Coordinates of C-alpha atoms in Angstrom, one line a residue:
X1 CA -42.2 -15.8 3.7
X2 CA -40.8 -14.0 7.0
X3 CA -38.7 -11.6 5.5
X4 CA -37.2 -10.4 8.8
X5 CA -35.4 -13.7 9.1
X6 CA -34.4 -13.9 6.0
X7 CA -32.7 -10.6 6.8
X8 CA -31.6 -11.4 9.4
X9 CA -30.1 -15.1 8.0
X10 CA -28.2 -12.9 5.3
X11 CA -26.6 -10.5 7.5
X12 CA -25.0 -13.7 9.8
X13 CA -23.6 -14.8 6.4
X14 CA -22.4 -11.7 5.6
X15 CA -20.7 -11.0 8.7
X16 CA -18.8 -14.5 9.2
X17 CA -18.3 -14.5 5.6
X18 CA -14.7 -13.6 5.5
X19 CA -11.4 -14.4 3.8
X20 CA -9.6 -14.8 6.8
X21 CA -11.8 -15.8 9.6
X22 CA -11.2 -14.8 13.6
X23 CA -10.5 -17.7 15.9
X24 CA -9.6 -16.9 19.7
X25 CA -6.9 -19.2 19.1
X26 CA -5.1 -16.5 16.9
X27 CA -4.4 -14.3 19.9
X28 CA -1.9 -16.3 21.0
X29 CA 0.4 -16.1 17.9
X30 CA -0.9 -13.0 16.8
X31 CA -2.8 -9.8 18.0
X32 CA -5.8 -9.1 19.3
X33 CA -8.4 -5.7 19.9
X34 CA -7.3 -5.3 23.5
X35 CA -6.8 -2.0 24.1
X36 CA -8.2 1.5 22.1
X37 CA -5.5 3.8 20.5
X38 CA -4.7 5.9 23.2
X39 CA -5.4 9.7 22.4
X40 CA -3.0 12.6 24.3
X41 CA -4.7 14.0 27.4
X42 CA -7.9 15.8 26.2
X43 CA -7.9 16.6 22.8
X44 CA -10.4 14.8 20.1
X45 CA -6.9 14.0 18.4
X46 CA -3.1 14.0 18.7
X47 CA -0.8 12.7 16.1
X48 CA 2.6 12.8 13.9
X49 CA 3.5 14.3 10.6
X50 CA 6.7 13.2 8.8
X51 CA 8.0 15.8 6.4
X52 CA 9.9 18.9 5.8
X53 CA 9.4 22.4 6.7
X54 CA 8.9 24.9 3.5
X55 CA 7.7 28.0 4.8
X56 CA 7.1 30.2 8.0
X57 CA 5.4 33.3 8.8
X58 CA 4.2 34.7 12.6
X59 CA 0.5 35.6 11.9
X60 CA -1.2 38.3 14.7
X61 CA -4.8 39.8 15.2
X62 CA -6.4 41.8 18.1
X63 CA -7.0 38.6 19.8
X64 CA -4.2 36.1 19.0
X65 CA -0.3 35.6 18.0
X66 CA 1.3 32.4 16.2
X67 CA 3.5 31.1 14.3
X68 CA 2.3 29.5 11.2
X69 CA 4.4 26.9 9.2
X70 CA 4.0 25.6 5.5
X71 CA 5.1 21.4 6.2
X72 CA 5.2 19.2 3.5
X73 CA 4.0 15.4 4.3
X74 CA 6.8 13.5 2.7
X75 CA 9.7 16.4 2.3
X76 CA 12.9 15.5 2.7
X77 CA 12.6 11.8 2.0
X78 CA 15.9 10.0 1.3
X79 CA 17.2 9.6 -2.1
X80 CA 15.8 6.2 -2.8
X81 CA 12.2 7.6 -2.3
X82 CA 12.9 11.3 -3.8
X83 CA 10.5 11.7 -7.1
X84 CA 8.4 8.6 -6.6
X85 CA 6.9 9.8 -3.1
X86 CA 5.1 13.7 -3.7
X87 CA 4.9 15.7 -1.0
X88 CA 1.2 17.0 0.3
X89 CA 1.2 20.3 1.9
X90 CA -0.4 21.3 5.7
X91 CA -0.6 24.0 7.2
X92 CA 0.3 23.7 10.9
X93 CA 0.3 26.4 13.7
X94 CA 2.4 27.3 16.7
X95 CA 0.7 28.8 19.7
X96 CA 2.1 32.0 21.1
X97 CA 3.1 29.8 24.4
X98 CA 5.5 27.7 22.4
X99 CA 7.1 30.6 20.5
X100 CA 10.6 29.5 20.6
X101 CA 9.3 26.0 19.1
X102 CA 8.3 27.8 15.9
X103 CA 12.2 29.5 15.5
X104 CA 13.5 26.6 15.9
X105 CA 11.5 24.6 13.4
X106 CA 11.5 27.8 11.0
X107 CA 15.3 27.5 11.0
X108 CA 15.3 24.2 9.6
X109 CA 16.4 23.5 6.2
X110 CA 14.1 22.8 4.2
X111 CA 16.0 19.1 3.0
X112 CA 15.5 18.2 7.1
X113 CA 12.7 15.6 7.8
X114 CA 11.2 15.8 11.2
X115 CA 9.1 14.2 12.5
X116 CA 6.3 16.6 14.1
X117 CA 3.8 16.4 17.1
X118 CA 0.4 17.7 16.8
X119 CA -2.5 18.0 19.0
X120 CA -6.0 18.8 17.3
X121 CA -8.5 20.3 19.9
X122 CA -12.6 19.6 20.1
X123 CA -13.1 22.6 19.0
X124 CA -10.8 24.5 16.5
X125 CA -10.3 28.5 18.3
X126 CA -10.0 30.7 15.8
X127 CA -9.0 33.3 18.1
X128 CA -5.9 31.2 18.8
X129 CA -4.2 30.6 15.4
X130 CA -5.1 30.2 12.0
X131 CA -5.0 26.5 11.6
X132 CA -6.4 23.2 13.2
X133 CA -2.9 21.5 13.7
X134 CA -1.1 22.7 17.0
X135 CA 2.7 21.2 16.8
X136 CA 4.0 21.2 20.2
X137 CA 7.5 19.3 19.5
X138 CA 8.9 17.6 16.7
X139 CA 11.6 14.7 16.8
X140 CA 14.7 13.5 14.3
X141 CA 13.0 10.3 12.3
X142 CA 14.0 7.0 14.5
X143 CA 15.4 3.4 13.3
X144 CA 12.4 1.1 13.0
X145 CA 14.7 -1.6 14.0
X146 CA 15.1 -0.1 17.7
X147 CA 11.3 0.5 17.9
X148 CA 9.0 -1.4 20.6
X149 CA 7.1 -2.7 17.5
X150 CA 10.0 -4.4 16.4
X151 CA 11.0 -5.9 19.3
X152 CA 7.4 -7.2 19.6
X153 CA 6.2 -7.9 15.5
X154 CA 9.2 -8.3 14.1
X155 CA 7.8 -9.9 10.8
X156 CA 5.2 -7.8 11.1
X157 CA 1.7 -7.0 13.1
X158 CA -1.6 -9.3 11.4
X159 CA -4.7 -8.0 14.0
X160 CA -7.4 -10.8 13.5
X161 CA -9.9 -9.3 15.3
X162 CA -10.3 -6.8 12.7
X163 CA -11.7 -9.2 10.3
X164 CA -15.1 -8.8 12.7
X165 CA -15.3 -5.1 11.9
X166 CA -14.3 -5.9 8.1
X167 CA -15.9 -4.2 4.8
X168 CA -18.8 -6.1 3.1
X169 CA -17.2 -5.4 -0.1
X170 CA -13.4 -5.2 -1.8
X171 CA -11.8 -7.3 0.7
X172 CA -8.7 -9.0 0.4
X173 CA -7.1 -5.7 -0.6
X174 CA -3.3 -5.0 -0.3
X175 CA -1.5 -2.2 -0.9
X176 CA 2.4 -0.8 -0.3
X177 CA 3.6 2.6 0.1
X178 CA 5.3 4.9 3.2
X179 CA 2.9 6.0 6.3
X180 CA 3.4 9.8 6.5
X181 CA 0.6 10.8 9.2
X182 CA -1.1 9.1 12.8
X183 CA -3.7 10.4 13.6
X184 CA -5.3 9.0 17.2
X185 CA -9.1 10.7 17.8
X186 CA -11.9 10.7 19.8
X187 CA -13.0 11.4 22.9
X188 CA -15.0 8.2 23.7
X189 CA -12.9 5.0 24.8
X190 CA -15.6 3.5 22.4
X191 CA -15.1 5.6 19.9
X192 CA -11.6 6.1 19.2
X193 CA -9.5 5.3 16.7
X194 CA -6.1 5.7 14.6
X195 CA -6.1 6.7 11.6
X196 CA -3.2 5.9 9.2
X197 CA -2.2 7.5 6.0
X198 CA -0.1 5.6 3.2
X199 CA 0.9 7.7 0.7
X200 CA 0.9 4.6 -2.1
X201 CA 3.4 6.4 -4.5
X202 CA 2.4 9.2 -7.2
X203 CA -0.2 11.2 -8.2
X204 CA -4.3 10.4 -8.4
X205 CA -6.5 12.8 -9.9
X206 CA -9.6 13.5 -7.2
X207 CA -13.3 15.7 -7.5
X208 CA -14.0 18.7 -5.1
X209 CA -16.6 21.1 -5.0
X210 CA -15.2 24.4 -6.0
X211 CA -17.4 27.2 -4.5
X212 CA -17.9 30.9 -6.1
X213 CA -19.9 33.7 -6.5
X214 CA -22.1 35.4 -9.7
X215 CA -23.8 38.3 -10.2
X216 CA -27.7 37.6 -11.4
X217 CA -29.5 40.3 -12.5
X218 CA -33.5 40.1 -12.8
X219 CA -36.7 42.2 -12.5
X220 CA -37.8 43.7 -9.6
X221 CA -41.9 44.3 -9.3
X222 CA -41.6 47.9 -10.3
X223 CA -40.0 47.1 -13.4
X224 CA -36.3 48.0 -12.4
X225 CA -33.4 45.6 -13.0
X226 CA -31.3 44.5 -9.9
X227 CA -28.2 42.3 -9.3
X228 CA -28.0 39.7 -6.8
X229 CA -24.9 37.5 -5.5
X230 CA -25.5 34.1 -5.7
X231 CA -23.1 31.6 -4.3
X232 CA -23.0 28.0 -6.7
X233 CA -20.3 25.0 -6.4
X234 CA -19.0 23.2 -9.3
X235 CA -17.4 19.7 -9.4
X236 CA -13.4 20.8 -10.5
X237 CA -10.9 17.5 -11.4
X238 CA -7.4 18.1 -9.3
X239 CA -4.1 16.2 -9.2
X240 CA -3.2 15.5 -5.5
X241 CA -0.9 13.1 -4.0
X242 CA -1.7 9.7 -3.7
X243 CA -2.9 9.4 0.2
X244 CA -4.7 6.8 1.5
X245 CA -6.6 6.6 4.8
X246 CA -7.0 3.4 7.1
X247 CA -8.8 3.0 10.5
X248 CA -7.6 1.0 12.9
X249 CA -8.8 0.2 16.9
X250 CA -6.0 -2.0 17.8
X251 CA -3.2 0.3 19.8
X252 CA -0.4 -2.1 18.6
X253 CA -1.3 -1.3 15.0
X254 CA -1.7 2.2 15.8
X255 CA 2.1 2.3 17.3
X256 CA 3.6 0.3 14.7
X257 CA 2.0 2.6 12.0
X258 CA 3.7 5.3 14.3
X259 CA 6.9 3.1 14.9
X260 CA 7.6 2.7 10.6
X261 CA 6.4 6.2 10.3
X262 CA 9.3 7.4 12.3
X263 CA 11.8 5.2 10.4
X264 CA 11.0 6.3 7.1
X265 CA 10.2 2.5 6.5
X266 CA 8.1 1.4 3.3
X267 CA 5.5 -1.1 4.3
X268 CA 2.8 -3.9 2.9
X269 CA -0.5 -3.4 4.1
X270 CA -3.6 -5.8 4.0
X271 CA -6.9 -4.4 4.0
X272 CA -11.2 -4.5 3.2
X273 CA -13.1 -1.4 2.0
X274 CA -12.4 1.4 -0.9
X275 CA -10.8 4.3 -1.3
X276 CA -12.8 7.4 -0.7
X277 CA -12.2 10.3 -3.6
X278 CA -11.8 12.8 -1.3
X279 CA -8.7 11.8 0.7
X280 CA -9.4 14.6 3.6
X281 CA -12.3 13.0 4.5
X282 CA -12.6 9.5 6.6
X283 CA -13.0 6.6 5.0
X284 CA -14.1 2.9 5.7
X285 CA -11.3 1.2 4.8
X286 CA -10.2 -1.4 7.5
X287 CA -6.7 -1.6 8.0
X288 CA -5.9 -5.8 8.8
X289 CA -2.1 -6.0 8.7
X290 CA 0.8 -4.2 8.9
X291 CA 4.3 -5.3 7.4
X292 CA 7.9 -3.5 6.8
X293 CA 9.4 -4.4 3.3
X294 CA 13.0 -5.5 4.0
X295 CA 15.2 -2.9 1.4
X296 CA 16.4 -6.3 0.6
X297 CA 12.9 -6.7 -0.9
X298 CA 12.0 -3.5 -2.0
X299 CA 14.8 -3.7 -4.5
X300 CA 13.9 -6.9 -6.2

């Protein structure tokens, strides 16, 4: 038997195995792959952040000043979303350049959601502030129903071609919930992506690595007992918010993620893939489709 084609035979069936198959003739009702998220001049990643600001405090060193800012991904959500939404908490930085920025955001209440604009460098500078995030303005949220995405996918944005790049296992999967966080990266044209997170309501209880340090003591070869520091991790359980991340190379999905973000809009999403345990890591879940829930239907 030629394995090798039988190999190969399985991996056609796999790949044009799907629920919802691509035809060319969707692109003309629908959406197709025709343009890569754009990313903001030449950063690895530029993106938004909906939330609240909780806490402010203007860091310095020998070689750098800025203003450093506790946000909270989901603060100051509106009543209706208060308690079943938890907020995550970034830290974001403010470069010494944009210094009045980081009073004006600092003199927010902390019950204002804004809506705030990162870039991400290649390269994180230490030297420069203290954390990865650099805001560089921030905006009032915006009514979904004055968005471009609106105007465009107004029952919402299905991209077929996704189905090609589509998990080989837990398809079909759907999922509801408010996008907090865009993130567009990578440098490549044919390697970027968006990145959306959809906080899916409550709390999920996740694995890290928690690293420390213990003394060991042992023998030396004359006889004499010594102490060294060894550094160990251990697998701790911890309650986090319920984020989940989706990728995405279609730019229209990537601005209408951005578009419902903005508007504080809960949304049905259709997707392939699984969940990865640690949220802050990149996943390979597939985002497919991308609708608003009418408040109509949200309270039914």
């Amino acid at each position: 038997m030629d394995f090798r084609r039988v190999f190969a035979f399985a991996a056609l069936l796999l790949s044009c195995g799907s629920f919802a198959e691509f035809r060319e003739s969707d692109c003309d009702t629908k959406t197709c792959i025709d343009q890569v998220p754009l990313v903001k001049d030449k950063y690895w990643s530029t993106g938004i952040l909906v939330g609240s600001v909780s806490a402010s405090l203007k860091t310095g060193g020998v070689f750098y000043t800025s203003g450093e800012l506790e946000f909270l991904l989901g603060g100051g959500l509106p009543d209706k979303f208060i308690g079943r939404y938890p907020p995550e908490i970034y830290d974001v930085s403010v470069v010494e350049e944009d210094e009045a920025l980081w009073y004006i955001l600092r003199g927010l209440d902390d019950r204002d959601m804004v809506v705030l604009n990162y870039t991400y460098p290649f390269v994180h500078n230490p030297l420069k502030s203290k954390t990865k995030y650099l805001i560089y303005s921030y905006d009032a949220n915006e009514s979904f129903d004055f968005s471009k995405s609106y105007q465009r996918y107004p029952d919402g944005i299905v991209d077929r071609a996704s189905y090609k790049q589509e998990a080989l296992f837990n398809r079909d999967g759907l999922a509801a919930g408010l996008i907090l966080h865009v993130s567009r990266w990578g440098l490549s044209p044919y390697k970027r992506r968006c990145t959306v997170y959809l906080h899916r309501g409550g709390m999920r209880v996740i694995t890290r690595d928690k690293y420390f340090k213990e003394d060991v003591s042992y023998v030396d070869g004359n006889g004499d007992t010594q102490v060294r520091k060894e550094y160990r991790t251990e697998p701790v359980k911890e309650r986090v918010p319920h984020l989940m991340m989706l990728n995405t190379l279609n730019e229209d999905v990537c601005a209408y993620a951005e578009d419902a973000a903005r508007g504080v809009k809960r949304v049905r999403i259709e997707f392939s893939g699984s969940e990865s345990s640690q949220p802050q890591y990149l996943t390979g879940v597939v985002l497919h489709s991308i609708a608003v829930i009418e408040e109509s239907q949200d309270a039914q």
